[in-house]
Amino acid sequence: MDLEALIFDVDGTLANTEKDGHLQAFNMAFEQMGLDWFWSNEMYHYLLSVTGGKERIKFYLDSYKEDFYHDNLDSFISEIHKQKTSNYLELISNGLVPLRVGVKRLIDEAMSQKLRLAIATTTTPANVDALITSTLGHEYMSSFEVIGAGDVVPKKKPAADIYNYVLDKMNLEPCQTLAIEDSRNGLLSASSAGIESVLTVNEYTNEDNLDKALVVLDHLGDKDNKFSLISGDATKRTLVDIEYLRELHAKNC
Ligand code: XBP
Ligand code: MG
């Protein structure tokens, strides 16, 4: 089957949003709500093993605040997460977090070669809009045929739900697509949906077990910024372009 579509993860893939975006937004929300909770970068690295902000807060309480009680915990967590999301939207809308290397170049090339594009993320839908609008421009939102995000599915990554949702909406077979991801959770989600992945790691994911990935790179590369191949078949290429993706797809699908 030919490669018809690229499915992009968001956090850690399109942009390194976690440290300067989500983590700051969580800690701001804790302070705004009068909670003595604070997530260090090291703690956040651990908490990132759980996807979804609401689920991550619950994981934090289970891991570090077993004695914390609230008579309607789910509702309280949702209230905290709503404040966090408001903080995040402000941070991202102020252009705080740029796109990662090669992301705009690859998206533009995919569109020029009539490849279909989609998003598969566990983050809140509004966060996707804010990031794309602040880094690419709001007109790029329509470039993504489907934006599968957050609670649109019952189970978040590493479950396959979000990738199956995108495949279903696009009426595509797994082997007509490739996923661009950054983490083990994302890789397992795509893989469980039968989709092969190209991984671009970051400070939170560079030690993840990514053995199912087609290739693991430090970033997508650009003309003057060669990528480093961390694992996968050796290549003379120095940036991820559509030709390379088609080559990887043809060898593995
Ligand atoms: C990363 C996540 C998200 C964000 C926080 O998503 O796991 O939960 O960390 O966003 P992905 P929310 O890598 O799939 O883009 O607080 O909105 O969940
Ligand atoms: Mg990610």
XYZ file of N, CA and C and ligand atoms in Angstrom:
778
model
N 0.839 -1.205 0.000
C 0.000 0.000 0.000
C 0.870 1.249 0.000
N 0.435 2.281 -0.705
C 1.208 3.531 -0.735
C 1.033 4.315 0.569
N 2.014 5.155 0.835
C 1.915 6.096 1.961
C 0.938 7.212 1.556
N -0.140 7.328 2.336
C -1.166 8.335 2.017
C -1.201 9.476 3.035
N -0.756 9.184 4.285
C -0.941 10.202 5.337
C 0.141 10.125 6.395
N 0.446 11.289 6.967
C 1.332 11.374 8.139
C 0.471 11.765 9.334
N 0.680 11.081 10.447
C -0.067 11.383 11.678
C 0.939 11.874 12.719
N 0.786 13.148 13.104
C 1.748 13.762 14.024
C 1.245 13.730 15.465
N 2.097 13.329 16.352
C 1.899 13.576 17.780
C 2.153 15.067 17.997
N 1.788 15.579 19.169
C 1.974 17.009 19.451
C 3.085 17.259 20.468
N 2.809 16.958 21.719
C 3.757 17.324 22.785
C 5.044 16.511 22.693
N 6.126 17.232 22.544
C 7.429 16.581 22.411
C 7.784 16.277 20.979
N 6.795 16.373 20.061
C 7.055 16.046 18.654
C 6.999 17.307 17.782
N 5.822 17.942 17.769
C 5.728 19.222 17.040
C 6.591 20.274 17.734
N 6.557 20.252 19.058
C 7.302 21.245 19.841
C 7.602 20.646 21.209
N 8.678 21.141 21.837
C 9.007 20.673 23.194
C 8.183 21.466 24.204
N 6.921 21.086 24.288
C 5.941 21.841 25.086
C 5.944 21.460 26.563
N 6.546 20.343 26.909
C 6.352 19.852 28.272
C 7.016 20.719 29.341
N 8.341 20.963 29.180
C 9.074 21.648 30.263
C 8.632 23.106 30.413
N 8.616 23.845 29.306
C 8.343 25.295 29.377
C 6.859 25.626 29.245
N 6.060 24.584 28.920
C 4.618 24.826 28.757
C 3.818 24.122 29.833
N 3.615 22.833 29.648
C 2.735 22.101 30.557
C 3.216 22.139 32.010
N 4.506 21.875 32.239
C 4.994 21.839 33.625
C 4.787 23.183 34.325
N 5.096 24.273 33.622
C 4.882 25.613 34.210
C 3.396 25.825 34.499
N 2.555 25.400 33.555
C 1.101 25.612 33.700
C 0.530 24.822 34.871
N 1.043 23.610 35.057
C 0.590 22.813 36.218
C 0.971 23.512 37.524
N 2.242 23.909 37.651
C 2.697 24.535 38.916
C 1.998 25.862 39.166
N 1.718 26.604 38.087
C 0.972 27.871 38.260
C -0.425 27.573 38.798
N -1.055 26.535 38.266
C -2.426 26.184 38.701
C -2.434 25.751 40.165
N -1.420 24.970 40.565
C -1.372 24.535 41.972
C -1.305 25.762 42.890
N -0.462 26.724 42.507
C -0.309 27.939 43.336
C -1.601 28.762 43.314
N -2.187 28.913 42.140
C -3.425 29.710 42.017
C -4.569 29.127 42.844
N -4.499 27.779 43.062
C -5.585 27.131 43.800
C -5.221 26.894 45.252
N -4.079 27.536 45.675
C -3.694 27.476 47.091
C -3.212 26.119 47.550
N -2.684 25.334 46.603
C -2.171 24.001 46.950
C -0.665 24.067 47.144
N -0.139 23.322 48.108
C 1.316 23.338 48.344
C 1.997 22.264 47.509
N 1.480 22.023 46.307
C 2.082 21.040 45.410
C 3.041 21.753 44.472
N 4.182 21.091 44.202
C 5.133 21.631 43.224
C 5.809 20.468 42.511
N 5.793 20.496 41.218
C 6.413 19.442 40.414
C 7.769 19.921 39.905
N 8.842 19.300 40.394
C 10.180 19.611 39.852
C 10.291 18.977 38.474
N 11.328 19.328 37.726
C 11.519 18.732 36.404
C 11.752 17.227 36.512
N 12.484 16.837 37.548
C 12.768 15.399 37.746
C 11.466 14.644 38.045
N 10.646 15.246 38.912
C 9.361 14.593 39.251
C 8.479 14.527 38.013
N 8.494 15.612 37.231
C 7.644 15.659 36.032
C 8.080 14.602 35.030
N 9.380 14.375 34.928
C 9.886 13.313 34.040
C 9.235 11.979 34.441
N 9.164 11.710 35.739
C 8.527 10.473 36.237
C 7.023 10.489 35.945
N 6.386 11.624 36.218
C 4.923 11.714 36.057
C 4.505 11.630 34.585
N 5.428 11.963 33.677
C 5.099 11.897 32.242
C 4.870 10.460 31.778
N 5.157 9.505 32.643
C 4.891 8.102 32.254
C 3.378 7.884 32.129
N 2.613 8.795 32.716
C 1.147 8.750 32.598
C 0.697 9.882 31.678
N -0.010 9.548 30.616
C -0.430 10.582 29.672
C -1.770 11.183 30.121
N -2.014 12.381 29.698
C -3.250 13.067 30.080
C -3.039 13.839 31.365
N -3.333 15.131 31.315
C -3.077 15.974 32.485
C -3.892 15.576 33.698
N -5.157 15.277 33.508
C -6.010 14.889 34.652
C -5.518 13.573 35.252
N -5.209 12.646 34.372
C -4.695 11.341 34.829
C -3.354 11.515 35.539
N -2.546 12.485 35.065
C -1.228 12.716 35.656
C -1.365 13.289 37.053
N -2.328 14.175 37.275
C -2.561 14.727 38.615
C -2.974 13.596 39.580
N -3.847 12.737 39.124
C -4.283 11.585 39.961
C -3.095 10.676 40.284
N -2.237 10.460 39.290
C -1.032 9.628 39.466
C -0.116 10.261 40.517
N 0.005 11.599 40.460
C 0.817 12.335 41.442
C 0.258 12.126 42.852
N -1.059 12.270 43.004
C -1.668 12.090 44.334
C -1.453 10.660 44.824
N -1.642 9.703 43.936
C -1.455 8.290 44.339
C 0.003 8.006 44.713
N 0.914 8.716 44.051
C 2.353 8.446 44.257
C 2.951 9.230 45.417
N 2.472 10.472 45.617
C 3.152 11.355 46.578
C 2.247 11.918 47.671
N 0.936 11.862 47.461
C 0.014 12.513 48.418
C -1.098 11.533 48.802
N -0.687 10.331 49.232
C -1.708 9.292 49.526
C -2.735 9.781 50.545
N -2.333 10.696 51.439
C -3.251 11.138 52.506
C -4.203 12.248 52.051
N -3.999 12.742 50.810
C -4.852 13.850 50.358
C -6.288 13.368 50.189
N -7.240 14.123 50.764
C -8.655 13.730 50.636
C -9.473 14.882 50.073
N -10.431 14.548 49.203
C -11.406 15.534 48.721
C -12.692 14.749 48.466
N -13.814 15.334 48.889
C -15.067 14.541 48.818
C -15.550 14.330 47.387
N -14.990 15.132 46.445
C -15.314 14.844 45.038
C -14.039 15.019 44.221
N -13.137 14.051 44.374
C -11.771 14.170 43.850
C -11.747 14.385 42.338
N -12.551 13.629 41.609
C -12.519 13.767 40.132
C -12.898 15.187 39.711
N -13.889 15.724 40.391
C -14.335 17.078 40.047
C -13.270 18.103 40.414
N -12.595 17.840 41.557
C -11.535 18.758 41.991
C -10.350 18.721 41.018
N -10.006 17.508 40.585
C -8.910 17.368 39.608
C -9.271 18.067 38.302
N -10.514 17.936 37.889
C -10.956 18.622 36.654
C -10.856 20.140 36.800
N -11.155 20.626 38.001
C -11.074 22.074 38.252
C -9.620 22.543 38.171
N -8.726 21.780 38.759
C -7.296 22.114 38.686
C -6.834 22.087 37.225
N -7.288 21.051 36.500
C -6.840 20.892 35.114
C -7.379 21.999 34.220
N -8.558 22.474 34.542
C -9.128 23.589 33.757
C -8.274 24.841 33.934
N -7.848 25.084 35.175
C -6.978 26.231 35.445
C -5.624 26.045 34.759
N -5.120 24.820 34.814
C -3.837 24.524 34.165
C -3.913 24.784 32.669
N -4.994 24.341 32.059
C -5.171 24.524 30.617
C -5.259 26.011 30.266
N -5.913 26.770 31.094
C -5.991 28.226 30.873
C -4.589 28.839 30.923
N -3.795 28.396 31.888
C -2.408 28.876 31.998
C -1.602 28.481 30.762
N -1.785 27.217 30.330
C -1.010 26.704 29.191
C -1.353 27.483 27.926
N -2.633 27.712 27.717
C -3.065 28.439 26.512
C -2.429 29.827 26.465
N -2.327 30.463 27.630
C -1.710 31.801 27.669
C -0.215 31.714 27.351
N 0.445 30.733 27.935
C 1.892 30.568 27.695
C 2.157 30.298 26.217
N 1.385 29.393 25.636
C 1.625 28.997 24.232
C 1.221 30.130 23.284
N 0.103 30.782 23.593
C -0.362 31.874 22.708
C 0.619 33.035 22.692
N 1.440 33.133 23.735
C 2.478 34.179 23.762
C 3.729 33.756 22.990
N 3.612 32.617 22.293
C 4.719 32.182 21.428
C 5.905 31.642 22.199
N 5.626 31.167 23.422
C 6.722 30.745 24.308
C 7.497 29.549 23.760
N 6.767 28.622 23.090
C 7.422 27.363 22.674
C 7.437 27.257 21.152
N 8.629 27.259 20.555
C 8.726 27.156 19.085
C 8.565 25.720 18.587
N 8.330 25.577 17.304
C 8.301 24.241 16.705
C 9.692 23.616 16.783
N 9.744 22.306 16.781
C 11.019 21.603 16.759
C 11.635 21.691 15.358
N 12.904 21.348 15.268
C 13.653 21.392 13.999
C 12.952 20.557 12.929
N 12.744 21.167 11.778
C 12.264 20.418 10.609
C 10.768 20.198 10.536
N 10.039 20.579 11.584
C 8.594 20.277 11.628
C 7.844 21.049 10.546
N 8.050 22.358 10.475
C 7.319 23.153 9.453
C 7.737 22.714 8.044
N 8.993 22.506 7.852
C 9.512 22.078 6.539
C 8.813 20.789 6.102
N 8.723 19.797 7.017
C 8.111 18.504 6.664
C 6.616 18.643 6.413
N 5.941 19.437 7.235
C 4.493 19.647 7.038
C 4.251 20.317 5.686
N 5.020 21.337 5.385
C 4.858 22.044 4.092
C 5.141 21.109 2.921
N 6.181 20.288 3.051
C 6.522 19.359 1.961
C 5.432 18.305 1.787
N 4.907 17.841 2.904
C 3.825 16.826 2.838
C 2.615 17.409 2.102
N 2.277 18.650 2.425
C 1.123 19.282 1.767
C 1.403 19.478 0.282
N 2.625 19.879 -0.052
C 2.936 20.122 -1.490
C 2.894 18.804 -2.271
N 3.143 17.686 -1.570
C 3.094 16.377 -2.258
C 1.747 15.680 -2.031
N 0.759 16.465 -1.573
C -0.619 15.974 -1.424
C -0.746 14.782 -0.464
N 0.163 14.714 0.512
C -0.033 13.719 1.573
C -1.071 14.282 2.545
N -1.948 13.428 3.037
C -2.938 13.867 4.024
C -2.276 13.959 5.398
N -2.752 14.883 6.232
C -2.142 15.112 7.550
C -3.191 14.974 8.650
N -2.734 14.471 9.807
C -3.622 14.373 10.979
C -2.789 14.516 12.243
N -3.517 14.716 13.324
C -2.914 14.820 14.661
C -3.468 13.697 15.524
N -2.591 13.067 16.318
C -3.048 12.085 17.307
C -2.321 12.384 18.614
N -3.035 12.962 19.572
C -2.402 13.434 20.797
C -3.284 13.172 22.006
N -2.659 13.113 23.178
C -3.466 12.963 24.392
C -3.763 14.326 25.011
N -3.171 15.385 24.461
C -3.383 16.700 25.088
C -4.772 17.234 24.760
N -5.176 18.224 25.468
C -6.481 18.869 25.325
C -6.602 19.544 23.960
N -7.725 19.353 23.246
C -7.866 19.919 21.895
C -7.495 21.402 21.778
N -7.899 22.197 22.732
C -7.608 23.647 22.662
C -6.102 23.903 22.635
N -5.355 23.014 23.268
C -3.891 23.176 23.295
C -3.298 23.000 21.896
N -3.910 22.127 21.113
C -3.423 21.876 19.750
C -3.644 23.124 18.899
N -4.827 23.665 18.993
C -5.178 24.891 18.247
C -4.208 26.014 18.615
N -3.970 26.183 19.903
C -3.091 27.282 20.362
C -1.667 27.092 19.836
N -1.173 25.861 19.872
C 0.211 25.622 19.426
C 0.327 25.835 17.922
N -0.603 25.263 17.157
C -0.525 25.396 15.693
C -0.706 26.853 15.285
N -1.652 27.512 15.921
C -1.903 28.924 15.588
C -0.698 29.797 15.913
N -0.077 29.552 17.071
C 1.035 30.431 17.496
C 2.330 30.114 16.761
N 2.477 28.912 16.228
C 3.757 28.560 15.578
C 3.674 28.527 14.054
N 2.484 28.127 13.526
C 2.351 27.993 12.065
C 1.377 29.018 11.489
N 0.403 29.408 12.326
C -0.662 30.288 11.828
C -1.973 29.505 11.803
N -3.073 30.181 12.142
C -4.369 29.486 12.275
C -4.781 28.795 10.976
N -4.306 29.330 9.847
C -4.713 28.721 8.555
C -4.203 27.280 8.433
N -3.178 26.929 9.210
C -2.654 25.548 9.142
C -3.590 24.541 9.817
N -4.523 25.031 10.636
C -5.428 24.084 11.329
C -6.181 23.239 10.310
N -6.557 23.878 9.172
C -7.336 23.128 8.159
C -6.447 22.156 7.368
N -5.125 22.272 7.566
C -4.221 21.331 6.871
C -4.293 19.947 7.506
N -4.757 19.924 8.752
C -4.871 18.629 9.450
C -6.319 18.162 9.332
N -6.498 17.121 8.515
C -7.843 16.610 8.198
C -8.585 16.178 9.461
N -7.839 15.553 10.370
C -8.423 15.091 11.636
C -7.491 15.513 12.772
N -8.093 16.039 13.825
C -7.307 16.328 15.028
C -7.880 15.460 16.138
N -7.190 14.349 16.370
C -7.601 13.431 17.444
C -6.870 13.847 18.708
N -7.640 14.323 19.713
C -6.971 14.920 20.886
C -7.739 14.638 22.169
N -6.990 14.430 23.246
C -7.547 14.384 24.599
C -8.641 13.364 24.826
N -9.758 13.863 25.391
C -10.820 12.964 25.868
C -11.755 12.498 24.762
N -11.353 12.714 23.499
C -12.212 12.273 22.388
C -12.299 10.742 22.337
N -11.344 10.108 23.001
C -11.357 8.635 23.102
C -11.319 8.232 24.583
N -11.851 7.042 24.905
C -11.896 6.632 26.318
C -10.523 6.351 26.929
N -9.626 5.758 26.129
C -8.318 5.417 26.710
C -7.207 6.166 25.978
N -6.352 6.853 26.744
C -5.258 7.635 26.154
C -4.052 6.726 25.882
N -3.069 7.305 25.156
C -1.825 6.564 24.893
C -1.285 6.013 26.222
N -0.715 4.843 26.216
C -0.290 3.966 25.127
C -1.399 3.139 24.499
N -2.648 3.316 24.926
C -3.718 2.578 24.247
C -3.785 3.041 22.791
N -4.322 2.174 21.937
C -4.346 2.458 20.487
C -5.478 3.409 20.101
N -6.354 3.713 21.059
C -7.600 4.421 20.754
C -7.446 5.637 19.850
N -6.516 6.530 20.182
C -6.446 7.799 19.450
C -5.984 7.585 18.008
N -5.093 6.629 17.794
C -4.664 6.349 16.407
C -5.764 5.621 15.632
N -6.482 4.735 16.316
C -7.614 4.073 15.640
C -8.702 5.084 15.291
N -8.878 6.060 16.169
C -9.868 7.129 15.916
C -9.505 7.875 14.632
N -8.220 8.232 14.500
C -7.770 8.981 13.317
C -7.907 8.122 12.060
N -7.501 6.868 12.134
C -7.609 5.971 10.957
C -9.062 5.837 10.523
N -9.931 5.718 11.504
C -11.359 5.545 11.209
C -11.934 6.793 10.524
N -11.598 7.949 11.100
C -12.123 9.212 10.547
C -11.588 9.464 9.131
N -10.363 8.983 8.879
C -9.740 9.235 7.550
C -10.011 8.088 6.583
N -10.658 7.046 7.113
C -10.943 5.861 6.288
C -9.663 5.297 5.655
N -8.655 5.155 6.489
C -7.357 4.658 6.028
C -6.998 3.361 6.749
N -6.201 2.556 6.075
C -5.622 1.367 6.700
C -4.333 1.792 7.416
N -3.950 1.104 8.492
C -2.709 1.478 9.203
C -1.504 1.602 8.267
N -1.423 0.679 7.299
C -0.251 0.648 6.429
C -0.265 1.721 5.345
N -1.262 2.570 5.381
C -1.261 3.717 4.458
C -0.724 4.967 5.159
N -0.260 4.758 6.413
C 0.160 5.933 7.199
C 1.500 5.686 7.884
N 2.079 6.765 8.367
C 3.224 6.707 9.289
C 2.937 7.688 10.421
N 3.385 7.324 11.632
C 3.253 8.231 12.788
C 4.594 8.886 13.061
N 4.534 10.164 13.463
C 5.731 10.883 13.917
C 5.522 11.114 15.413
N 6.369 10.519 16.225
C 6.169 10.508 17.681
C 7.446 10.879 18.433
N 7.317 10.996 19.767
C 8.515 11.321 20.579
C 8.720 10.369 21.739
N 7.711 9.555 22.091
C 7.804 8.833 23.371
C 7.407 7.368 23.215
N 7.722 6.591 24.242
C 7.319 5.164 24.235
C 5.814 5.029 24.259
N 5.142 5.869 25.047
C 3.679 5.799 25.085
C 3.084 6.034 23.702
N 3.648 7.009 23.005
C 3.142 7.305 21.654
C 3.464 6.194 20.679
N 4.667 5.659 20.786
C 5.087 4.556 19.925
C 4.200 3.334 20.131
N 3.923 3.001 21.409
C 3.083 1.832 21.702
C 1.645 2.049 21.210
N 1.179 3.279 21.327
C -0.182 3.583 20.857
C -0.284 3.373 19.346
N 0.659 3.953 18.610
C 0.649 3.800 17.144
C 0.835 2.338 16.755
N 1.792 1.694 17.414
C 2.111 0.296 17.089
C 0.904 -0.608 17.342
N 0.196 -0.350 18.430
C -1.002 -1.156 18.751
C -2.109 -0.956 17.717
N -2.037 0.192 17.017
C -3.018 0.445 15.951
C -2.490 -0.058 14.610
N -1.298 -0.678 14.645
C -0.732 -1.242 13.415
C 0.043 -0.248 12.582
N 0.379 0.903 13.199
C 1.040 1.985 12.465
C 2.530 2.025 12.816
N 3.371 2.101 11.788
C 4.816 2.247 12.008
C 5.133 3.702 12.381
N 6.208 3.881 13.162
C 6.535 5.218 13.679
C 7.973 5.638 13.415
N 8.138 6.948 13.214
C 9.443 7.610 13.216
C 9.491 8.419 14.499
N 10.525 8.207 15.298
C 10.615 8.858 16.619
C 11.670 9.966 16.614
N 11.285 11.106 17.152
C 12.258 12.185 17.398
C 12.216 12.436 18.905
N 13.286 12.031 19.592
C 13.262 12.035 21.055
C 13.629 13.409 21.623
N 13.478 13.531 22.930
C 13.791 14.757 23.656
C 14.293 14.379 25.045
N 14.497 15.405 25.908
C 15.138 15.131 27.207
C 14.318 14.172 28.081
N 12.995 14.111 27.821
C 12.156 13.240 28.658
C 12.060 11.820 28.107
N 12.389 11.667 26.804
C 12.105 10.362 26.173
C 13.343 9.672 25.607
N 14.518 10.329 25.731
C 15.692 9.759 25.044
C 16.209 8.482 25.698
N 15.644 8.137 26.862
C 16.040 6.858 27.478
C 14.908 5.827 27.419
N 13.815 6.183 26.722
C 12.695 5.238 26.589
C 13.110 4.027 25.741
N 12.465 2.924 25.963
C 12.640 1.732 25.116
C 11.821 1.950 23.844
N 12.523 2.234 22.752
C 11.835 2.603 21.502
C 12.141 1.578 20.420
N 12.263 0.320 20.839
C 12.754 -0.700 19.895
C 11.762 -1.003 18.776
N 10.509 -0.571 18.900
C 9.553 -0.831 17.812
C 9.598 0.241 16.717
N 10.366 1.290 16.948
C 10.372 2.413 15.986
C 11.117 2.029 14.710
N 10.709 2.597 13.570
C 11.456 2.393 12.324
C 12.839 3.019 12.470
N 12.859 4.269 12.940
C 14.114 4.966 13.230
C 13.881 5.859 14.441
N 14.950 6.056 15.222
C 14.917 7.000 16.337
C 15.981 8.061 16.045
N 15.535 9.322 16.036
C 16.405 10.446 15.671
C 16.391 11.487 16.783
N 17.377 12.372 16.764
C 17.352 13.455 17.765
C 16.400 14.573 17.316
N 16.182 14.690 16.026
C 15.159 15.613 15.496
C 14.998 15.340 13.998
N 14.087 16.064 13.350
C 13.779 15.773 11.938
C 14.853 16.291 10.987
N 15.706 17.156 11.484
C 16.781 17.719 10.660
C 16.297 18.842 9.760
N 17.250 19.636 9.325
C 17.011 20.706 8.344
C 18.281 20.839 7.520
N 18.245 21.696 6.480
C 19.397 21.812 5.562
C 20.693 22.046 6.344
N 20.665 22.941 7.289
C 21.904 23.279 8.017
C 21.945 22.694 9.421
N 21.132 21.634 9.644
C 21.080 21.064 10.996
C 20.787 19.570 10.857
N 21.873 18.814 10.603
C 21.709 17.381 10.330
C 21.138 16.637 11.535
N 20.308 15.623 11.257
C 19.829 14.820 12.391
C 20.914 13.799 12.758
N 20.844 13.274 13.993
C 21.687 12.145 14.417
C 20.794 10.920 14.496
N 21.209 9.845 13.871
C 20.463 8.588 13.912
C 20.796 7.884 15.228
N 19.825 7.682 16.072
C 20.061 7.021 17.373
C 19.855 5.517 17.255
N 18.827 5.126 16.491
C 18.675 3.684 16.196
C 17.847 3.524 14.929
N 18.016 2.362 14.279
C 17.331 2.100 13.010
C 18.361 1.921 11.906
N 17.872 1.588 10.717
C 18.789 1.316 9.607
C 19.663 2.533 9.290
N 20.954 2.272 9.122
C 21.888 3.355 8.776
C 21.425 4.033 7.485
N 21.685 5.328 7.398
C 21.301 6.080 6.202
C 22.289 7.214 5.972
N 22.441 7.584 4.687
C 23.307 8.723 4.376
C 22.526 10.039 4.492
N 21.207 9.884 4.726
C 20.370 11.094 4.805
C 20.675 11.888 6.071
N 20.378 13.175 6.012
C 20.667 14.037 7.170
C 19.422 14.801 7.632
N 18.330 14.623 6.873
C 17.065 15.220 7.309
C 15.908 14.326 6.869
N 14.816 14.412 7.614
C 13.630 13.602 7.287
C 12.796 14.390 6.282
N 12.736 13.861 5.044
C 11.849 14.480 4.047
C 10.873 13.415 3.567
N 10.010 13.786 2.663
C 8.962 12.841 2.243
C 9.593 11.637 1.546
N 10.659 11.885 0.798
C 11.320 10.771 0.097
C 11.846 9.728 1.099
N 12.431 10.217 2.180
C 12.949 9.294 3.215
C 11.795 8.541 3.875
N 10.708 9.262 4.150
C 9.560 8.599 4.778
C 8.972 7.543 3.846
N 8.916 7.870 2.557
C 8.396 6.877 1.600
C 9.316 5.647 1.539
N 10.628 5.913 1.633
C 11.616 4.816 1.615
C 11.420 3.917 2.848
N 11.282 4.530 4.009
C 11.068 3.765 5.250
C 9.743 3.013 5.170
N 8.726 3.677 4.658
C 7.397 3.057 4.565
C 7.439 1.849 3.631
N 8.096 2.026 2.473
C 8.136 0.939 1.467
C 8.867 -0.292 2.015
N 9.887 -0.047 2.825
C 10.664 -1.165 3.373
C 9.906 -1.917 4.463
N 8.933 -1.247 5.075
C 8.320 -1.846 6.277
C 6.816 -2.026 6.197
N 6.197 -1.578 5.100
C 4.716 -1.731 5.064
C 4.300 -2.466 3.780
C 1.417 14.562 25.943
C 0.561 14.365 27.122
C -0.394 15.441 27.519
C 0.358 16.663 28.008
C -0.502 17.494 28.939
O 0.564 14.421 24.845
O 0.601 13.298 27.709
O -1.184 14.919 28.576
O 1.489 16.229 28.772
O -1.649 17.910 28.237
P 1.109 13.885 23.394
P -3.074 17.859 28.976
O 2.585 13.552 23.519
O 0.248 12.681 23.093
O 0.875 15.056 22.484
O -2.876 18.424 30.362
O -3.989 18.704 28.115
O -3.437 16.401 28.963
Mg 4.358 13.234 22.665
